[in-house]
């Protein structure tokens, strides 16, 4: 302007970049046309200003894009390309900050390439965050709808969401954000920022987008080349550092490349392998076969993608390889074979060992199974197949709770203890394939992985169903033994109580009594005898089935049993009986045979829950050899006692078990399983046998065969001798801990001509026997069970003093020496006479008389 005013030149032109009042940057062209003067003195000039921003931008853009194309062709890394783009965009837009991000479409993330900022007038590289970030909402909007221009008023707060990634980049006043694209595919994001308000406008934004699109093609090439170099580097890294052996061969079988792992596997160097046929790794005799097979498969394109094979190496070593093959079909070149080898020799050894162990496990009788963390079966041995009935193929992969358990709660409780403690043992109830419930003794062990997390559970199960049944039977037997011991003690005490009652009643009957008193005494004596019979029955059950044998009439047994069942059985059961008039007598224990009939009738009652008919019959029969052969009995006359019911009958499958001890079909607590077995034992001890016939739904018939005595005659009660044998003043020592027994025995003996001394126990008796009167004692009557000194010890002491001492033993627990637990000791001591309490006065006097009469 000064030169124009001075007149150096009159017309001139100048292009300038100015800032408008609104803060916009604009390009103008200033053209001076003429000067103004006053009397020859210049006072001004006239000029024309023209806005050439668009043209200027176009010129600069053209120059910049031309320069960009030349320079980007030399860039070979994304960082170098980003710097070129940053410099040229600076020439275009004059930025204060620049960013370039790549877009990872598969991960939907962005990765920083370059970030530059202006701090204190100098450009500074901001180290990019190496961690890719998720797209912000603004970045996604730019991808979908195009570029954005962000302008901040002077003094306004920074926009925290200005950048696509939440980067405020200080307090930029003007920001242009554009996607970097290639054929409408987003490759990344680019931004330029200015600290000057309204530095950019929409026209600049369109130019910046054109610039970014121009960069897209170059960036795609550079990023693709970079990715290829990285992948190639990674492939080389994998090739060199892989634990798997890798080998590349051509059609002729020549080895082109190998990695270090393959060299180590075949124990050769790289130089010994490359350029050689691949059969060089094999032992003598296999080379030609392997080479031929390899060529055939390459030519026919029948490569096995994966297989396992044992290989004999050149040095004779045997190894197992897992091999994966792939054909590489390169353009213009023959196909190559890439083989990847994995040494699985140790795995094969382990598998072989596991197979051997599995065979051993299959030989185990116990069920052995393995379950994973989700309770699914992974192993199932033959023992499990035999125990449960399911094959391994049927259960592998299934949860045990789906087929082994009904009571899931019990299983869950066991599993909880196993997971908490690492192992568990106990009993479980499980179900077989056939639906049978079994009792299992189970042991479980928790297996953990390297991190200590539950991995699997090893379970060993043993079937203890029969063992538990035997235990129950043993407990029952022990319980019965305890009951027997208790019954023996009670029987002893009861017999001691009944003994003086029985003898006292007989003493009373010897006196002159009126008719009413005579009847009362007879009733007392009868009740005492009945009590003694009940005690004898208890002892028979508790101590065995031996008893006193006597000739008896079965008719009376049937009659008594019928009377009992009519009084006690439900009215819905009708009872009938038919007994032959000429029924033969049998030799036996009335109490035991009574028990047999009663047991059979009780079983018949239980089989007729809704009522029915119970029939008891008794008849004579002669059995020949052919008939009794199957029963192991003897031919001859028998009395048959028959019990017949119209109940539910006995199933055929349990017919053979009904006489087994403790076998019962009744509910727990309603049957011991001893009734029929006891009945069978009693009948056999009498020389007889039992026959049973039954049909389900049509009732059962039990026949008891007892040896008959056709010619025997039973003495009636009034035919029995009632003569009381008396003594001649002999001195008798009575030893018993029961005062009442001592008293009545003393009275009966004194009344019948004997002298009597008494002692309350064995020690007192020894004192009397060793005293002045001891030599006069003709007989000692002693109880066996006494305090201080029991009967056997007393007898042994008396025999040492006088071996010829006559002794009668007595007890409320047993009836004959053959039944006594001390029978052998008594026989060894010479005791041949035994009185079982309670006994009658006649028996007492007869035993004393008989023993004193013997020399």
XYZ file of N, CA, C and O in Angstrom, residues 116-199:
336
model
N -0.794 -35.993 18.074
C 0.141 -34.857 18.165
C -0.604 -33.684 18.752
O -1.753 -33.403 18.376
N 0.048 -32.951 19.681
C -0.556 -31.774 20.301
C 0.450 -30.633 20.282
O 1.665 -30.853 20.146
N -0.051 -29.387 20.374
C 0.806 -28.187 20.411
C 0.821 -27.665 21.833
O -0.216 -27.263 22.374
N 1.980 -27.679 22.445
C 2.127 -27.229 23.831
C 3.228 -26.183 23.861
O 4.373 -26.434 23.447
N 2.880 -24.964 24.337
C 3.833 -23.835 24.393
C 4.453 -23.573 23.019
O 5.656 -23.304 22.895
N 3.645 -23.665 21.989
C 4.091 -23.339 20.642
C 4.873 -24.431 19.949
O 5.340 -24.220 18.822
N 5.024 -25.579 20.594
C 5.789 -26.661 19.981
C 4.928 -27.921 19.871
O 4.104 -28.208 20.726
N 5.168 -28.640 18.739
C 4.438 -29.872 18.505
C 5.031 -30.980 19.374
O 6.245 -31.194 19.388
N 4.150 -31.697 20.049
C 4.571 -32.772 20.963
C 3.789 -34.027 20.613
O 2.561 -33.992 20.475
N 4.526 -35.163 20.474
C 3.870 -36.461 20.252
C 3.312 -36.982 21.581
O 4.050 -37.100 22.569
N 2.031 -37.237 21.586
C 1.391 -37.807 22.789
C 1.444 -39.322 22.671
O 0.882 -39.883 21.723
N 2.120 -40.028 23.605
C 2.201 -41.502 23.500
C 0.793 -42.091 23.497
O 0.004 -41.849 24.412
N 0.472 -42.837 22.450
C -0.884 -43.407 22.397
C -1.046 -44.533 23.411
O -0.100 -45.231 23.757
N -2.280 -44.685 23.877
C -2.621 -45.810 24.752
C -2.580 -47.087 23.926
O -3.253 -47.204 22.901
N -1.742 -48.039 24.361
C -1.561 -49.265 23.573
C -2.755 -50.207 23.648
O -2.846 -51.158 22.892
N -3.678 -49.928 24.577
C -4.833 -50.813 24.734
C -5.993 -50.329 23.876
O -6.420 -49.176 24.015
N -6.510 -51.163 22.962
C -7.665 -50.747 22.156
C -8.850 -50.412 23.054
O -9.015 -50.953 24.144
N -9.692 -49.454 22.550
C -10.836 -49.009 23.334
C -12.122 -49.229 22.568
O -12.152 -49.240 21.341
N -13.181 -49.379 23.328
C -14.495 -49.505 22.724
C -14.945 -48.161 22.150
O -14.540 -47.090 22.620
N -15.779 -48.210 21.112
C -16.278 -46.988 20.486
C -17.205 -46.236 21.434
O -17.977 -46.830 22.174
N -17.098 -44.885 21.366
C -18.035 -44.046 22.097
C -19.293 -43.864 21.255
O -19.294 -44.133 20.052
N -20.364 -43.382 21.841
C -21.585 -43.129 21.048
C -21.341 -42.167 19.884
O -21.906 -42.325 18.808
N -20.481 -41.111 20.091
C -20.202 -40.154 19.012
C -19.489 -40.844 17.854
O -19.805 -40.626 16.671
N -18.506 -41.743 18.196
C -17.780 -42.431 17.130
C -18.710 -43.313 16.314
O -18.619 -43.377 15.085
N -19.647 -43.979 16.997
C -20.580 -44.831 16.259
C -21.489 -43.988 15.369
O -21.843 -44.384 14.253
N -21.855 -42.774 15.839
C -22.686 -41.896 15.025
C -21.947 -41.429 13.781
O -22.524 -41.329 12.683
N -20.635 -41.171 13.930
C -19.831 -40.738 12.778
C -19.736 -41.872 11.762
O -19.804 -41.654 10.550
N -19.601 -43.140 12.268
C -19.555 -44.285 11.355
C -20.848 -44.406 10.554
O -20.837 -44.718 9.366
N -21.957 -44.159 11.212
C -23.243 -44.388 10.570
C -23.731 -43.187 9.768
O -24.395 -43.356 8.734
N -23.410 -41.928 10.209
C -24.009 -40.734 9.584
C -23.001 -39.773 8.979
O -23.416 -38.761 8.401
N -21.703 -39.996 9.108
C -20.730 -39.133 8.468
C -20.013 -38.202 9.432
O -20.180 -38.290 10.651
N -19.172 -37.243 8.899
C -18.302 -36.398 9.725
C -19.086 -35.400 10.565
O -20.242 -35.099 10.289
N -18.401 -34.851 11.582
C -19.001 -33.856 12.461
C -18.031 -32.716 12.680
O -16.805 -32.919 12.758
N -18.606 -31.497 12.813
C -17.850 -30.280 13.118
C -18.263 -29.827 14.498
O -19.453 -29.640 14.774
N -17.314 -29.646 15.389
C -17.597 -29.246 16.766
C -16.962 -27.881 16.988
O -15.735 -27.716 16.836
N -17.778 -26.879 17.314
C -17.300 -25.507 17.574
C -17.701 -25.111 18.983
O -18.859 -25.255 19.375
N -16.715 -24.625 19.742
C -16.976 -24.207 21.122
C -16.849 -22.697 21.226
O -15.896 -22.117 20.706
N -17.799 -22.083 21.909
C -17.744 -20.646 22.097
C -16.555 -20.276 22.955
O -16.070 -21.067 23.763
N -16.091 -19.061 22.779
C -14.941 -18.573 23.529
C -15.242 -18.658 25.022
O -16.260 -18.147 25.502
N -14.338 -19.309 25.765
C -14.517 -19.434 27.214
C -15.427 -20.573 27.628
O -15.621 -20.805 28.814
N -15.993 -21.305 26.671
C -16.869 -22.429 27.003
C -16.087 -23.621 27.542
O -14.884 -23.765 27.310
N -16.790 -24.472 28.263
C -16.141 -25.663 28.844
C -15.822 -26.681 27.756
O -16.544 -26.796 26.767
N -14.735 -27.420 27.897
C -14.391 -28.454 26.903
C -15.501 -29.504 26.821
O -16.168 -29.814 27.798
N -15.670 -30.024 25.638
C -16.647 -31.084 25.403
C -15.974 -32.443 25.665
O -15.122 -32.872 24.904
N -16.363 -33.091 26.769
C -15.718 -34.347 27.122
C -16.018 -35.456 26.126
O -15.310 -36.447 26.056
N -17.089 -35.291 25.391
C -17.444 -36.299 24.399
C -17.092 -35.873 22.981
O -17.623 -36.402 22.008
N -16.191 -34.865 22.880
C -15.861 -34.359 21.539
C -15.162 -35.421 20.706
O -15.493 -35.658 19.555
N -14.185 -36.082 21.319
C -13.473 -37.105 20.576
C -14.260 -38.412 20.612
O -15.043 -38.648 21.514
N -14.004 -39.242 19.627
C -14.742 -40.516 19.599
C -14.431 -41.406 20.782
O -15.132 -42.375 21.034
N -13.394 -41.061 21.535
C -12.943 -41.974 22.583
C -12.936 -41.292 23.946
O -12.239 -41.701 24.849
N -13.687 -40.196 24.060
C -13.791 -39.504 25.333
C -12.580 -38.669 25.665
O -12.338 -38.329 26.808
N -11.766 -38.238 24.692
C -10.542 -37.467 24.906
C -10.838 -35.991 24.697
O -11.210 -35.562 23.601
N -10.726 -35.180 25.715
C -11.016 -33.742 25.583
C -9.935 -33.016 24.807
O -10.190 -31.968 24.226
N -8.697 -33.554 24.786
C -7.567 -32.914 24.078
C -7.475 -31.422 24.424
O -7.556 -30.548 23.562
N -7.327 -31.229 25.670
C -7.254 -29.860 26.198
C -8.516 -29.075 25.864
O -9.600 -29.639 25.849
N -8.388 -27.794 25.541
C -9.573 -26.946 25.342
C -9.709 -26.522 23.898
O -9.752 -25.345 23.569
N -9.726 -27.495 22.992
C -9.851 -27.182 21.565
C -11.178 -26.486 21.312
O -12.225 -26.914 21.768
N -11.071 -25.358 20.538
C -12.270 -24.583 20.221
C -12.959 -25.113 18.984
O -14.177 -25.018 18.850
N -12.176 -25.654 18.020
C -12.742 -26.141 16.770
C -12.187 -27.528 16.484
O -10.967 -27.725 16.527
N -13.096 -28.473 16.199
C -12.680 -29.853 15.962
C -13.425 -30.393 14.752
O -14.635 -30.207 14.619
N -12.687 -31.050 13.856
C -13.299 -31.769 12.742
C -13.016 -33.259 12.907
O -11.860 -33.667 13.044
N -14.095 -34.050 12.916
C -13.990 -35.494 13.067
C -14.531 -36.153 11.809
O -15.670 -35.885 11.408
N -13.726 -37.034 11.215
C -14.160 -37.695 9.978
C -13.762 -39.153 10.030
O -12.755 -39.518 10.641
N -14.576 -40.034 9.411
C -14.167 -41.436 9.282
C -13.185 -41.593 8.125
O -13.304 -40.913 7.101
N -12.226 -42.518 8.293
C -11.322 -42.882 7.196
C -11.932 -44.095 6.535
O -12.117 -45.141 7.167
N -12.254 -43.987 5.216
C -13.018 -45.021 4.545
C -12.308 -45.505 3.292
O -11.484 -44.801 2.707
N -12.680 -46.703 2.902
C -12.212 -47.275 1.648
C -13.367 -48.060 1.068
O -13.773 -49.086 1.622
N -13.944 -47.533 -0.011
C -15.110 -48.172 -0.641
C -16.221 -48.398 0.392
O -16.744 -49.480 0.559
N -16.542 -47.312 1.094
C -17.624 -47.305 2.093
C -17.362 -48.238 3.269
O -18.280 -48.540 4.025
N -16.146 -48.705 3.414
C -15.788 -49.542 4.567
C -14.898 -48.740 5.494
O -13.874 -48.200 5.083
N -15.310 -48.621 6.762
C -14.573 -47.803 7.722
C -13.262 -48.465 8.089
O -13.237 -49.637 8.467
N -12.179 -47.675 7.933
C -10.869 -48.167 8.327
C -10.394 -47.554 9.632
O -9.532 -48.116 10.305
N -10.927 -46.361 9.967
C -10.491 -45.688 11.178
C -11.125 -44.324 11.308
O -12.139 -44.003 10.674
N -10.501 -43.454 12.147
C -10.992 -42.105 12.403
C -9.810 -41.143 12.343
O -8.682 -41.495 12.694
N -10.098 -39.885 11.920
C -9.078 -38.850 11.864
C -9.699 -37.571 12.402
O -10.886 -37.289 12.175
N -8.909 -36.772 13.103
C -9.415 -35.491 13.618
C -8.308 -34.460 13.590
O -7.121 -34.785 13.736
N -8.700 -33.186 13.327
C -7.808 -32.033 13.489
C -8.507 -31.070 14.428
O -9.735 -30.929 14.400
N -7.724 -30.399 15.269
C -8.282 -29.521 16.293
C -7.516 -28.204 16.302
O -6.299 -28.182 16.069
N -8.254 -27.112 16.557
C -7.644 -25.773 16.628
C -8.095 -25.120 17.908
O -9.239 -25.282 18.341
N -7.187 -24.376 18.526
C -7.532 -23.645 19.739
C -8.207 -22.320 19.408
O -8.588 -21.570 20.308
N -8.317 -22.003 18.107
C -8.982 -20.773 17.651
C -10.445 -21.074 17.403
O -10.789 -22.053 16.724
N -11.292 -20.206 17.979
C -12.731 -20.399 17.789
C -13.107 -20.216 16.333
O -12.595 -19.332 15.642
N -14.000 -21.059 15.845
C -14.542 -21.003 14.490
C -13.438 -21.050 13.449
O -13.497 -20.396 12.412
N -12.421 -21.859 13.745
C -11.326 -21.996 12.779
C -11.771 -22.766 11.552
O -11.201 -22.588 10.465
